Amino acid sequence: MTDVAVAGGGLIGLAVAWRAARRGLSVTVVDDAPGTGASAAAAGMLAPVTEAGYREEPLLRLGLDSLARWPAFAAELEAAAGTPVGLRTVGTLVAGFDEDDVRELGALHAFQRELGLAAHRLTPREARRREPALSTRVRGGLLVEGDHSVDGRAVHAALLAAAQAAGVVLVGDRVVEVVADGGGAGGLRLASGDVVAADATVLALGARSGGLPGVPPLPVRPVKGQILRLAGAAGLLEGTVRALVRGRHVYLVPHGDRLVVGATSEDRGFDPRVTAGGVHDLLHDAIDVVPEVSELELTETLARWRPGTPDNAPLLGPSSLPGLVLATGHHRNGVLLTPVTAEATAELLAGGTLPEVAVPFGADRFESEPMGRTQWS
Amino acid sequence: MTDVAVAGGGLIGLAVAWRAARRGLSVTVVDDAPGTGASAAAAGMLAPVTEAGYREEPLLRLGLDSLARWPAFAAELEAAAGTPVGLRTVGTLVAGFDEDDVRELGALHAFQRELGLAAHRLTPREARRREPALSTRVRGGLLVEGDHSVDGRAVHAALLAAAQAAGVVLVGDRVVEVVADGGGAGGLRLASGDVVAADATVLALGARSGGLPGVPPLPVRPVKGQILRLAGAAGLLEGTVRALVRGRHVYLVPHGDRLVVGATSEDRGFDPRVTAGGVHDLLHDAIDVVPEVSELELTETLARWRPGTPDNAPLLGPSSLPGLVLATGHHRNGVLLTPVTAEATAELLAGGTLPEVAVPFGADRFESEPMGRTQWS
């Protein structure tokens, strides 16, 4: 019997486990391939401002809260694991290439000023002074100083080490069911047939959270993303560059010698295929924005599934099944929301109360309405 | 002591070894990774007509000779190996997308008629009747009935089996030197220090043939090619499709469920990188020609080096070093020229005379002129 059983050893599951263990709880994480799902694909942007839609203010507030936690979270994690997580706080440049883009940058800037966030409009020359590799076709830019980045894979590796150092038990098996225990959740059943019995069970299975036997229906669907990794990019970019290219958003996130280019967003269920069209579009748009990308080595192509929800915000806190705690549905914001998710969930598990910041994100927000329509969408 | 030592276990080296063994010679092939060089990348086009430039008539004649040998070679190889090699004899469609392309198709057609080769001009509608997946933007086509294809990797696998069944000894080590033996070649020195002593030594190291210690200077240089493999293409194309897209040649070669899309041609030495620009251009052009390619799965990207020569034709027959026989420099035509190279080289090794068809391709054709200028270039 353990205090907490966590289904899923991606960024969210491991971070929850680590923080819960640091609060003195005994924790077991079950995953047959930790960190090979969406966590392996994530570019590592910490970008609540450039990522949030204008009508997603509750999510934006959650993102800003989590962003503010990142420096201390990263420092504590690096100290616990003894390995770096690659936090970069140089800001993000959003580039526009035609009149529509530049108009959108203006609207984004106005929205940011309303919220009191630091952002500056840049002329094309200023944009290229900041990022000399940018295409000469750039027509305007916006420097969002508060949008940062982290190396998602390095964070996952550090969380694995830190969680184990804090006493978390990692079981390398597949979760097949949340087991019932007197009307509530009593732990996890594994593919081997073993059961990890627990007082509290945390669901952190990402896009696969919705379909697990024993779990009440959840509005989580897979949103396929294809993403590329390139090598030879040392010195190419100062920080993250985002752009709109003929209606398609593309981002380029530098991590030392590597550059992550993403991402498609496709409604194709659990289609695992890296497609010719997906890779073409990403390469095309990245080369359009930063022509020298053409010369980089293409080292990896990957397709994974974001855990999408009707309002693009996560599912946090208690579920309708007593004993089952949700930490899923993070859609495009899993890396960004890792600290707030881990700390709020650990507070619920150890202290019994979900912190105020996470309260708007209960699964019950969807219950009174047909799935897909909410107050925010 | 063996009759023949072959440096290189790609398509050419193995085919030479197999045919020589079938002529009663004892043969040892040395390669630390057989079939992982240019043989692994080759699309498998048997296309002397669409591949040859107009001023490369000697090469075209060699290609047509080898093409004529392919059906019997394939049948004998399949019987010896017990595995298929995927010979497809449905012809090749060359598609044109603008006025310049269509003019070029006319010139190609006239040249083929001069040579007495079967080829037909197609209207856009006829081209799309032959290949319904072709873009509606096609402006004209040429059906080259004599240009076929084979599955290069299946050929290599079959050659491995057939050669070993015929008694060829395969040594899994790297060749480091052609050893001298009284003013001539006496076999191969391996990375282990061992020597394979032989009466005759065959050089079939592809792009690496030029730099091997103990070998006289040869005008072989690496011509980098990047190539893609896609899956999910069953039924998409009737046969090979070639096209010129804004000055870039692209080909799409179907092998059952798979589609090979190639290839870049780059003068970058032994640069092993698959680049963002190379993959982008291939995907872009393939999708431009056959839009449904966009939906296929991208399963493999590869960069290898063709063994280029100043006149794009191979180096065959005796070299200036007694006992050293050349079977290299096949540039873009390695798969096509495998039968004629193997059979002519085996005849030289077993019968003492190089057949007439191969005589124009001795390395001595470059000796009286500065490297890079020849009667054909």
mmCIF file of C-alpha atoms in Angstrom, chain A residues 268 273-277 279-280 283-284 287 293-298, chain B residues 268 273-277 279-280 283-284 287 293-298:
data_model
loop_
_atom_site.group_PDB
_atom_site.id
_atom_site.type_symbol
_atom_site.label_atom_id
_atom_site.label_comp_id
_atom_site.label_asym_id
_atom_site.label_seq_id
_atom_site.Cartn_x
_atom_site.Cartn_y
_atom_site.Cartn_z
ATOM 1 C CA ARG A 268 -6.546 12.334 -36.648
ATOM 2 C CA ARG A 273 2.565 8.459 -38.761
ATOM 3 C CA VAL A 274 5.116 11.116 -39.578
ATOM 4 C CA THR A 275 3.766 12.258 -42.943
ATOM 5 C CA ALA A 276 5.369 13.729 -46.044
ATOM 6 C CA GLY A 277 2.966 16.670 -45.870
ATOM 7 C CA VAL A 279 7.361 17.351 -42.528
ATOM 8 C CA HIS A 280 7.167 19.375 -45.728
ATOM 9 C CA LEU A 283 10.476 22.554 -43.161
ATOM 10 C CA HIS A 284 8.942 24.948 -45.654
ATOM 11 C CA ILE A 287 13.123 27.831 -44.017
ATOM 12 C CA VAL A 293 17.617 26.299 -41.549
ATOM 13 C CA SER A 294 17.983 24.759 -45.008
ATOM 14 C CA GLU A 295 21.605 23.892 -44.223
ATOM 15 C CA LEU A 296 20.918 22.214 -40.864
ATOM 16 C CA GLU A 297 20.931 18.462 -40.384
ATOM 17 C CA LEU A 298 17.501 16.895 -39.989
ATOM 18 C CA ARG B 268 29.889 18.279 -50.864
ATOM 19 C CA ARG B 273 24.065 14.798 -43.292
ATOM 20 C CA VAL B 274 20.433 14.576 -44.273
ATOM 21 C CA THR B 275 19.604 18.275 -44.465
ATOM 22 C CA ALA B 276 16.430 20.266 -43.906
ATOM 23 C CA GLY B 277 16.828 21.794 -47.372
ATOM 24 C CA VAL B 279 14.365 16.817 -47.543
ATOM 25 C CA HIS B 280 12.253 19.918 -48.111
ATOM 26 C CA LEU B 283 9.033 16.511 -50.519
ATOM 27 C CA HIS B 284 8.034 19.766 -52.172
ATOM 28 C CA ILE B 287 3.946 16.661 -53.636
ATOM 29 C CA VAL B 293 2.218 12.040 -51.579
ATOM 30 C CA SER B 294 1.421 14.545 -48.825
ATOM 31 C CA GLU B 295 -0.616 11.863 -47.020
ATOM 32 C CA LEU B 296 2.060 9.152 -47.137
ATOM 33 C CA GLU B 297 4.176 8.191 -44.161
ATOM 34 C CA LEU B 298 7.778 9.392 -44.295
#
